[in-house]
Structures are given as C-alpha cells and as structure tokens.
Coordinates of C-alpha atoms in Angstrom, one line a residue:
X30 CA 0.0 0.0 0.0
X31 CA 1.5 3.3 -1.1
X32 CA 2.1 6.4 1.0
X33 CA -0.6 8.3 -0.9
X34 CA -3.1 5.5 -0.4
X35 CA -2.4 5.6 3.4
X36 CA -2.7 9.4 3.4
X37 CA -6.1 9.2 1.7
X38 CA -7.3 6.6 4.2
X39 CA -6.0 8.8 7.1
X40 CA -7.8 11.8 5.8
X41 CA -11.0 9.9 5.5
X42 CA -10.8 8.4 8.9
X43 CA -9.9 11.7 10.5
X44 CA -12.8 13.4 8.8
X45 CA -15.1 10.7 9.8
X46 CA -14.0 10.9 13.4
X47 CA -14.6 14.7 13.4
X48 CA -18.1 14.1 12.0
X49 CA -18.8 11.6 14.7
X50 CA -17.7 14.1 17.3
X51 CA -19.8 16.9 16.0
X52 CA -21.5 17.3 19.3
X53 CA -18.1 17.9 21.0
X54 CA -16.4 20.0 18.4
X55 CA -19.5 22.1 17.5
X56 CA -18.3 22.1 13.9
X57 CA -21.1 21.5 11.4
X58 CA -20.7 18.0 9.8
X59 CA -21.2 19.4 6.3
X60 CA -18.1 21.6 6.6
X61 CA -16.0 18.6 7.7
X62 CA -17.5 16.4 4.9
X63 CA -16.7 18.9 2.2
X64 CA -13.1 19.3 3.5
X65 CA -12.7 15.5 3.7
X66 CA -14.0 15.2 0.1
X67 CA -11.6 17.9 -1.3
X68 CA -8.5 16.7 0.7
X69 CA -9.0 13.0 -0.4
X70 CA -9.2 14.0 -4.1
X71 CA -6.3 16.5 -3.8
X72 CA -4.1 13.7 -2.5
X73 CA -5.4 11.5 -5.3
X74 CA -4.3 14.1 -7.9
X75 CA -0.8 14.3 -6.5
X76 CA 0.0 11.2 -8.5
X77 CA -3.0 9.5 -10.1
X78 CA -1.0 7.2 -12.3
X79 CA -0.8 4.1 -10.0
X80 CA -4.5 4.4 -9.1
X81 CA -5.6 4.7 -12.7
X82 CA -3.4 1.7 -13.7
X83 CA -4.9 -0.3 -10.9
X84 CA -8.6 0.5 -11.4
X85 CA -8.6 1.3 -15.1
X86 CA -5.9 -0.9 -16.8
X87 CA -7.3 -0.3 -20.2
X88 CA -6.2 3.4 -20.1
X89 CA -2.6 3.9 -21.5
X90 CA -2.3 7.7 -21.5
X91 CA 0.4 9.7 -19.8
X92 CA 1.0 13.4 -18.9
X93 CA -1.9 15.7 -19.7
X94 CA -4.0 12.8 -20.9
X95 CA -3.7 11.2 -17.5
X96 CA -4.7 14.4 -15.7
X97 CA -7.7 14.8 -18.1
X98 CA -8.7 11.2 -17.5
X99 CA -8.5 11.6 -13.7
X100 CA -10.6 14.7 -13.9
X101 CA -13.1 12.8 -16.0
X102 CA -13.4 10.2 -13.3
X103 CA -14.1 12.9 -10.7
X104 CA -16.8 14.3 -12.9
X105 CA -18.4 10.9 -13.5
X106 CA -18.5 10.3 -9.7
X107 CA -20.0 13.8 -9.2
X108 CA -22.6 12.9 -11.8
X109 CA -23.5 9.7 -9.9
X110 CA -23.7 11.7 -6.7
X111 CA -25.8 14.5 -8.2
X112 CA -28.5 11.9 -9.2
X113 CA -28.9 11.2 -5.5
X114 CA -28.7 14.8 -4.5
X115 CA -31.3 16.0 -7.0
X116 CA -33.6 13.1 -6.1
X117 CA -33.3 14.2 -2.4
X118 CA -33.9 17.9 -3.2
X119 CA -36.9 17.1 -5.5
X120 CA -38.5 14.7 -3.0
X121 CA -38.0 17.2 -0.1
X122 CA -39.6 20.0 -2.1
X123 CA -42.6 17.9 -3.2
X124 CA -43.2 16.7 0.4
X125 CA -42.8 20.3 1.7
X126 CA -45.4 21.5 -0.9
X127 CA -47.9 18.8 0.0
X128 CA -47.3 19.3 3.7
X129 CA -47.6 23.1 3.7
X130 CA -51.0 22.7 2.0
X131 CA -52.4 20.3 4.5
X132 CA -51.9 17.2 2.5
X133 CA -50.7 15.0 5.3
X134 CA -53.4 16.0 7.8
X135 CA -55.4 12.9 7.1
X136 CA -52.4 10.7 7.8
X137 CA -51.8 12.6 11.0
X138 CA -55.4 12.0 12.1
X139 CA -55.3 8.3 11.3
X140 CA -52.0 7.8 13.2
X141 CA -53.0 10.0 16.2
X142 CA -52.9 8.1 19.4
X143 CA -53.0 8.9 23.1
X144 CA -50.4 6.2 23.9
X145 CA -46.8 6.8 23.0
X146 CA -46.2 3.1 22.4
X147 CA -49.2 2.7 20.2
X148 CA -48.0 5.6 18.1
X149 CA -44.6 3.9 17.8
X150 CA -46.0 0.8 16.3
X151 CA -48.2 2.7 13.9
X152 CA -45.1 4.7 12.8
X153 CA -43.1 1.5 12.4
X154 CA -45.5 -0.4 10.2
X155 CA -46.5 2.6 8.1
X156 CA -42.8 3.5 7.4
X157 CA -41.9 -0.1 6.7
X158 CA -44.5 -0.7 4.0
X159 CA -44.4 2.8 2.6
X160 CA -40.7 2.4 2.1
X161 CA -41.2 -0.7 0.0
X162 CA -43.6 1.2 -2.3
X163 CA -41.7 4.5 -2.5
X164 CA -38.1 4.4 -1.3
X165 CA -36.5 4.8 2.1
X166 CA -35.3 8.4 1.5
X167 CA -38.7 9.8 0.4
X168 CA -40.5 7.8 3.1
X169 CA -38.3 9.2 5.8
X170 CA -39.0 12.7 4.8
X171 CA -42.8 12.1 4.7
X172 CA -42.8 10.4 8.1
X173 CA -40.7 13.1 9.8
X174 CA -43.2 15.7 8.5
X175 CA -46.0 13.7 10.1
X176 CA -44.1 13.2 13.3
X177 CA -43.6 16.9 13.7
X178 CA -47.4 17.3 13.7
X179 CA -48.0 14.5 16.2
X180 CA -45.1 14.8 18.7
X181 CA -43.9 18.1 20.1
X182 CA -41.4 16.8 22.7
X183 CA -38.1 16.7 20.8
X184 CA -36.6 13.9 23.0
X185 CA -39.5 11.6 22.3
X186 CA -39.5 12.6 18.6
X187 CA -35.8 11.6 18.3
X188 CA -36.8 8.1 19.4
X189 CA -39.6 7.9 16.8
X190 CA -37.3 9.4 14.2
X191 CA -34.7 6.7 14.9
X192 CA -37.3 4.0 14.4
X193 CA -38.2 5.7 11.1
X194 CA -34.6 5.2 9.9
X195 CA -34.6 1.5 10.9
X196 CA -38.1 0.8 9.5
X197 CA -37.4 2.7 6.2
X198 CA -34.2 0.8 5.6
X199 CA -35.7 -2.5 6.5
X200 CA -38.8 -1.9 4.3
X201 CA -36.6 -0.9 1.4
X202 CA -34.4 -4.0 1.6
X203 CA -37.1 -6.5 0.6
X204 CA -38.5 -4.5 -2.3
X205 CA -36.7 -4.4 -5.7
X206 CA -37.6 -0.7 -5.9
X207 CA -37.2 0.2 -2.2
X208 CA -33.5 1.0 -2.1
X209 CA -30.8 2.1 -4.5
X210 CA -28.9 -1.1 -3.9
X211 CA -31.8 -3.4 -4.5
X212 CA -32.5 -1.5 -7.8
X213 CA -28.9 -2.1 -8.8
X214 CA -29.0 -5.8 -8.1
X215 CA -32.4 -6.1 -9.7
X216 CA -31.4 -4.3 -12.9
X217 CA -28.2 -6.3 -13.1
X218 CA -30.2 -9.6 -13.0
X219 CA -28.7 -10.8 -9.8
X220 CA -32.0 -10.9 -7.9
X221 CA -35.6 -11.2 -9.1
X222 CA -38.6 -9.3 -7.8
X223 CA -40.3 -12.5 -6.7
X224 CA -37.2 -14.0 -5.1
X225 CA -36.2 -11.0 -3.0
X226 CA -39.8 -10.3 -1.8
X227 CA -40.5 -13.9 -0.9
X228 CA -37.3 -14.6 0.9
X229 CA -36.2 -11.3 2.3
X230 CA -39.6 -10.0 3.5
X231 CA -39.5 -11.9 6.8
X232 CA -35.9 -11.1 7.7
X233 CA -36.6 -7.4 6.9
X234 CA -39.8 -7.4 9.0
X235 CA -37.9 -9.0 11.9
X236 CA -35.1 -6.4 11.7
X237 CA -37.8 -3.8 12.2
X238 CA -40.0 -5.5 14.8
X239 CA -37.2 -6.3 17.3
X240 CA -35.8 -2.7 17.5
X241 CA -39.4 -1.4 17.7
X242 CA -40.1 -3.8 20.6
X243 CA -37.0 -2.6 22.5
X244 CA -37.6 1.1 21.7
X245 CA -41.1 1.0 23.1
X246 CA -39.6 0.7 26.6
X247 CA -38.0 4.1 26.2
X248 CA -41.4 5.7 25.8
X249 CA -43.7 5.8 28.8
X250 CA -47.0 7.4 29.4
X251 CA -49.3 9.2 27.1
X252 CA -49.0 12.1 24.7
X253 CA -50.0 15.4 26.2
X254 CA -53.4 16.8 25.4
X255 CA -52.0 19.7 23.5
X256 CA -50.3 17.3 21.1
X257 CA -53.6 15.6 20.3
X258 CA -55.3 18.8 19.2
X259 CA -55.6 19.8 15.6
X260 CA -52.4 21.4 14.4
X261 CA -53.2 25.1 13.8
X262 CA -49.7 26.1 12.6
X263 CA -50.1 27.6 9.2
X264 CA -53.9 27.4 9.1
X265 CA -54.2 30.9 7.6
X266 CA -51.7 30.0 4.9
X267 CA -53.7 26.9 4.1
X268 CA -56.6 29.1 3.1
X269 CA -54.6 30.3 0.1
X270 CA -56.1 27.3 -1.7
X271 CA -59.5 25.8 -1.3
X272 CA -60.3 22.2 -0.4
X273 CA -60.4 20.9 -4.0
X274 CA -57.1 22.6 -4.9
X275 CA -55.4 21.1 -1.8
X276 CA -56.7 17.6 -2.8
X277 CA -55.3 18.1 -6.3
X278 CA -51.9 19.0 -4.8
X279 CA -52.0 16.0 -2.6
X280 CA -52.9 13.6 -5.4
X281 CA -50.2 14.9 -7.7
X282 CA -47.5 15.0 -5.0
X283 CA -48.1 11.6 -3.3
X284 CA -49.3 10.0 -6.5
X285 CA -46.3 11.3 -8.3
X286 CA -43.9 9.9 -5.7
X287 CA -45.6 6.5 -6.2
X288 CA -45.3 6.9 -9.9
X289 CA -41.5 7.5 -9.9
X290 CA -40.6 3.7 -9.8
X291 CA -43.0 3.1 -12.6
X292 CA -41.5 5.9 -14.6
X293 CA -38.0 4.5 -14.0
X294 CA -39.2 1.0 -15.1
X295 CA -40.7 2.1 -18.4
X296 CA -38.2 4.8 -19.4
X297 CA -35.0 3.4 -17.9
X298 CA -34.1 6.9 -16.9
X299 CA -32.6 7.5 -13.4
X300 CA -35.2 7.9 -10.6
X301 CA -34.2 11.6 -10.1
X302 CA -35.6 12.4 -13.6
X303 CA -39.0 11.1 -12.4
X304 CA -38.9 13.1 -9.3
X305 CA -38.1 16.3 -11.2
X306 CA -41.0 15.5 -13.6
X307 CA -43.4 15.3 -10.7
X308 CA -41.9 18.5 -9.1
X309 CA -42.3 20.3 -12.5
X310 CA -45.9 19.3 -12.8
X311 CA -46.7 20.1 -9.2
X312 CA -45.0 23.5 -9.5
X313 CA -46.8 24.4 -12.7
X314 CA -50.2 23.4 -11.2
X315 CA -49.6 25.6 -8.1
X316 CA -48.5 28.5 -10.3
X317 CA -51.8 28.2 -12.2
X318 CA -53.7 28.3 -8.9
X319 CA -51.7 31.3 -7.8
X320 CA -52.4 33.1 -11.0
X321 CA -56.2 32.8 -10.3
X322 CA -55.5 34.0 -6.7
X323 CA -53.6 37.1 -8.0
X324 CA -56.6 37.9 -10.2
X325 CA -58.9 37.7 -7.2
X326 CA -56.7 39.4 -4.6
X327 CA -54.4 41.6 -6.6
X328 CA -50.8 41.3 -7.8
X329 CA -49.5 42.9 -4.7
X330 CA -50.5 40.0 -2.5
X331 CA -47.6 37.9 -1.2
X332 CA -48.3 34.2 -0.9
X333 CA -45.9 32.5 1.6
X334 CA -46.7 28.9 0.4
X335 CA -45.5 29.6 -3.2
X336 CA -42.9 27.1 -4.3
X337 CA -40.3 29.8 -4.8
X338 CA -40.6 30.6 -1.1
X339 CA -40.7 26.9 0.0
X340 CA -37.4 26.3 -1.8
X341 CA -35.6 28.3 0.9
X342 CA -36.7 25.7 3.4
X343 CA -34.5 23.0 1.8
X344 CA -31.7 22.0 4.2
X345 CA -28.7 22.8 2.1
X346 CA -26.3 21.7 4.9
X347 CA -27.7 18.2 4.6
X348 CA -27.3 18.3 0.9
X349 CA -23.7 19.4 1.1
X350 CA -22.9 16.8 3.8
X351 CA -24.2 14.1 1.5
X352 CA -22.1 15.5 -1.3
X353 CA -19.0 15.4 0.8
X354 CA -19.5 11.9 2.1
X355 CA -20.4 10.3 -1.3
X356 CA -17.5 12.0 -3.1
X357 CA -15.0 11.0 -0.3
X358 CA -16.2 7.4 -0.6
X359 CA -15.8 7.6 -4.4
X360 CA -12.2 8.5 -3.9
X361 CA -11.7 5.4 -1.7
X362 CA -13.3 3.4 -4.5
X363 CA -10.9 4.9 -7.1
X364 CA -7.8 4.0 -5.1
X365 CA -9.0 0.4 -4.8
X366 CA -9.6 0.2 -1.1
X367 CA -13.2 -1.1 -1.4
X368 CA -12.3 -3.7 -3.9
X369 CA -9.3 -4.9 -1.8
X370 CA -11.5 -5.0 1.3
X371 CA -14.1 -7.1 -0.4
X372 CA -11.6 -9.6 -1.8
X373 CA -9.9 -9.8 1.6
X374 CA -13.2 -10.5 3.4
X375 CA -13.9 -13.4 1.0
X376 CA -10.5 -14.9 1.6
X377 CA -10.5 -14.4 5.3
X378 CA -13.9 -16.0 5.8
X379 CA -13.1 -18.8 3.3
X380 CA -16.2 -18.2 1.2
X381 CA -18.7 -18.1 4.1
X382 CA -21.2 -15.7 2.5
X383 CA -23.2 -15.2 5.6
X384 CA -20.1 -13.8 7.3
X385 CA -18.9 -11.8 4.2
X386 CA -22.3 -10.1 3.5
X387 CA -22.7 -9.6 7.3
X388 CA -19.5 -7.6 7.5
X389 CA -20.4 -5.7 4.3
X390 CA -23.6 -4.7 6.0
X391 CA -21.8 -3.4 9.0
X392 CA -19.4 -1.5 6.7
X393 CA -22.4 0.0 4.9
X394 CA -23.2 1.8 8.2
X395 CA -19.7 3.5 7.9
X396 CA -19.4 4.1 4.2
X397 CA -22.1 4.4 1.6
X398 CA -23.7 1.1 0.7
X399 CA -23.9 2.0 -3.1
X400 CA -20.2 1.7 -3.8
X401 CA -19.9 -1.3 -1.5
X402 CA -22.6 -3.1 -3.5
X403 CA -21.2 -1.9 -6.8
X404 CA -17.8 -3.2 -5.7
X405 CA -19.2 -6.6 -4.7
X406 CA -21.1 -6.8 -8.0
X407 CA -17.8 -6.3 -9.8
X408 CA -15.8 -8.7 -7.7
X409 CA -18.2 -11.6 -7.7
X410 CA -19.6 -12.7 -11.1
X411 CA -23.0 -14.4 -11.3
X412 CA -22.7 -18.2 -11.6
X413 CA -25.1 -20.8 -13.0
X414 CA -25.6 -22.5 -9.6
X415 CA -24.8 -22.2 -6.0
X416 CA -24.7 -19.2 -3.7
X417 CA -23.6 -16.8 -6.5
X418 CA -26.5 -17.8 -8.8
X419 CA -29.4 -15.5 -9.6
X420 CA -31.4 -15.2 -6.3
X421 CA -28.6 -17.1 -4.6
X422 CA -27.7 -16.7 -0.9
X423 CA -25.0 -14.2 -1.6
X424 CA -27.0 -11.7 -3.7
X425 CA -30.1 -11.8 -1.5
X426 CA -28.1 -11.4 1.7
X427 CA -26.2 -8.6 0.0
X428 CA -29.5 -6.8 -0.7
X429 CA -30.6 -7.3 2.9
X430 CA -27.3 -6.6 4.7
X431 CA -26.4 -3.5 2.6
X432 CA -29.9 -2.0 3.2
X433 CA -30.6 -2.9 6.8
X434 CA -27.0 -2.6 8.0
X435 CA -27.1 1.1 7.1
X436 CA -29.3 1.6 10.2
X437 CA -26.5 0.7 12.6
X438 CA -25.0 4.2 12.4
X439 CA -27.1 7.3 11.5
X440 CA -24.9 8.3 8.6
X441 CA -25.0 4.8 7.1
X442 CA -28.0 5.4 4.9
X443 CA -29.7 8.2 2.9
X444 CA -32.6 7.9 5.3
X445 CA -30.4 8.4 8.3
X446 CA -28.6 11.4 6.8
X447 CA -31.8 13.2 6.0
X448 CA -33.4 12.5 9.4
X449 CA -30.2 13.6 11.1
X450 CA -30.5 16.9 9.3
X451 CA -34.2 17.4 9.8
X452 CA -34.3 16.4 13.5
X453 CA -30.8 17.6 14.5
X454 CA -29.9 14.1 15.9
X455 CA -26.3 13.9 16.7
X456 CA -24.1 11.0 15.7
X457 CA -23.0 10.3 19.3
X458 CA -26.6 10.2 20.6
X459 CA -27.7 7.7 18.0
X460 CA -24.6 5.5 18.4
X461 CA -25.1 5.4 22.2
X462 CA -28.9 4.9 22.3
X463 CA -29.9 3.3 19.0
X464 CA -27.0 1.6 17.3
X465 CA -27.0 -1.6 19.4
X466 CA -30.7 -1.9 19.0
X467 CA -30.5 -1.7 15.2
X468 CA -27.6 -4.1 15.3
X469 CA -29.6 -6.6 17.3
X470 CA -32.4 -6.5 14.7
X471 CA -29.9 -6.8 11.9
X472 CA -28.4 -10.0 13.4
X473 CA -31.8 -11.5 14.1
X474 CA -32.9 -10.9 10.5
X475 CA -29.8 -12.7 9.2
X476 CA -30.5 -15.6 11.5
X477 CA -34.1 -15.8 10.3
X478 CA -32.8 -15.8 6.7
X479 CA -30.6 -18.8 7.5
X480 CA -33.6 -20.6 8.9
X481 CA -35.6 -19.8 5.8
X482 CA -32.9 -20.9 3.3
X483 CA -32.0 -24.0 5.3
X484 CA -35.4 -25.4 6.2
X485 CA -38.0 -23.7 4.0
X486 CA -36.5 -22.6 0.7
X487 CA -33.5 -24.9 0.2
X488 CA -33.5 -23.7 -3.5
X489 CA -34.5 -20.2 -4.6
X490 CA -38.1 -19.7 -6.0

C-alpha cells in the first residue's frame, strides 16, 4: 500500500472521526464532509497514475492525458452523486409543498394516538410498508413531517425518528424498488422481484419489529393533550387554496412519488428524472392556482406557500454533507480500497457468504452502501448454480445486509442522513442509544434468513 493511499485513508478516517464528534467539536458536519472530500481528491491528484493503472488498466495515456482522465473520473462520480442529491432535493420539495398545503393532515389523524407506544407501532409499520412502495429516502422525509405534527417533545421525537430510519431501511431491503442497492441488483439480473420479496420480507420485518419492541420501553405514558389537538400552525396560509385545490396538490404530489418507480421501469431513466418531472408538474399546477388568486386578490398579494418561497426551506447543509460523504467514498473506491476490502473478506472467511455479507452490511453503516454493493457486483460474477447464482444466498443477503446494515449508524444510509439533518440528531446520541438496538435487529434478520434458506426454501423460488 503506497504512502498516498495511506494518506487518503487517514484523511477519510480523521474526517469521519470529526463528523462523529460533531456534538463535541461544535463544527457542522457538512463543513467537515466537504473538507474530507476535497482533501482526499487533492491527495489522489498528487500522483493519479498508480491508481488509474490499478482500477482502469485499459487506459494507457500519460501526462496531460492522465490528468484529463483523472478529472473525468471525478466528474463521473460527481454525476452519480448528483443523481442522489437531485432526487433528495426534489423529494424534499414535493413533500414540503404537500405538507404546507395540509396534504398529510389525514395521515396525522389516522395515526394520532394517546399512547406513545401505540403511536410507535403505527409509525413503524407505516414506514416499513411505505418504504417498499416509494423508497427509504422519500418515506423518511414524509414520516418526519407527520411526526412533527404528532409529537412536540423533541426527545420523544428523536426516538420515533430513529425508528423511522430503521423501518425505512428494513422496508426498502425486501423490495426491488425500495432502495438504490436493490434496484442495482435487480437491474443487473442478480436478484428477481419474486425471489427477493418472498425470501427477504420476513428477515426485513424481523429487523424492524425487534428494534421497535426494544424502543417502546424508552417511551412511557401518554402524549400530552395539547399534542392531540388539531395542528393550527399555518392554518391561515392553508386558506390560500380551497379544499379541492389542496386535494389536487396531494394527489399529484403523493401519486407522483408512487409513480416514480413506474417511470423508472418504463423509461430506464434515473429515478431523479421522475422526481423532477413530478416537481415540475406540481410546481406548474400551483402557479396556475396562484395566477387565479392574483386575479382575485391583486398582484401585490404575497403568498408564503409559493414554491419559490418553499425552496428556501431546503436544508442545504444536509445536501452538502451528503455531497462530501459520497465524493470522499468515491475516492476510496478509485484508489481500490473497497475492492481490496471485499476480496480480503472473501479470503478471510473462506467463502462463508453469511459472514462476508454480514461484514459488508456493518461496513455499509460506515461508508455508503452503493459503492460497496457496486464493488461486490464487480468482484463476484453471477454463476449458474450455488450461492452466486441468480437469487442465490450471496445476492439476496447482500440486498438485505447493505440496506438494513445502514441503520446501525445514523450516517450509514440516505434515510439516516436526511433524518439527522431534519431532526438535528447527533451522531453520538444515535450511536449510544440506537446503534446496538439496530444491530440486534440486523443479526436476528440474518438468523431468520438462515432458517428460511436452510429449512424452507432450500432452493430459490
């Protein structure tokens, strides 16, 4: 391992440690993530030649050609990262538009409960199944918006929000469209929709139920009476649109989010394109509504719920944090660390795929699961039979572990990152209070999968 490689690893580990200690250093995690991203790539560009030769042996250029190629790699990784960031920004904006126009009030009313524990179970199951239909990122945003209307105490809400992370990641793991990693494996033909749903559903459900069971003991008593009253915040603004217009906004927003996987399936375009399509339609419809309001109330009227005003509510620090983390991990990928790690795991555990995928799942809570899964897909070719066959143990466990394992640390998944930003949950609090609970559910899910594949589905469906 070269000095440059070691330097890049040290920069990543140091940056990661500072992010983990945000509550002590009082330095915003986004600032550290951006510095970590830049430092890693600066070190890479000191001498990119050995890294390019290692990861891209087909390239034979030197000098300026090498520099151009290295910059092209950075741009390609930025493009991959941007698809996630634009999806996140689009989904957050759509949910904000629907929420500010009272779209989630009916969900709030359905989920309202006097008992804190009863609410916890309602949150858990709704998040779990909604995540399989939409995706874990969008679902987390929606559920946090609903939680803010139901639970005013921030300490209690952090517990509920932590369960949202766990349930969203678990729900996304058993669905071919519920998580970026399952979409990757599904599109590559390594798992089938029927296979992953039939065999990963129960492990995913267990990985959610066990943490929910433990977390309920952290919540005692009933919700205060003031929390059960109708949420009056923003009622005057809600009158900007009439009831029919608000229903149209809700139908387009929520229906559009459900339509995104269908759009991706039929067009083969990245999911963020579908999100931006829905946002564009929703934005246009609201502008038409506001045009009529201007005619009725005059052009001087200022409407606070207009999309141009709501855009300022997007948490850019979370977006930039996500940018820094993903680009820093991309640098680790380009220097070959992830590939070496995967190969080393396979050799160390002598082909025990439960152990290999289990470790990959734990690692996915530290670094992004997308490059880990991508690296695994590149290292292990699909075979005709055995654990590496289509719907084999390795690929299905990889889908489960990479998704559910991201819940072990709060920055291990897109859902965790966005909830961390929205609810201001610190890395240290989550690691101390929640990580062991999520890890327990994770292990129990793997055990249940072993039982299923050993005694129920000895061969894949």
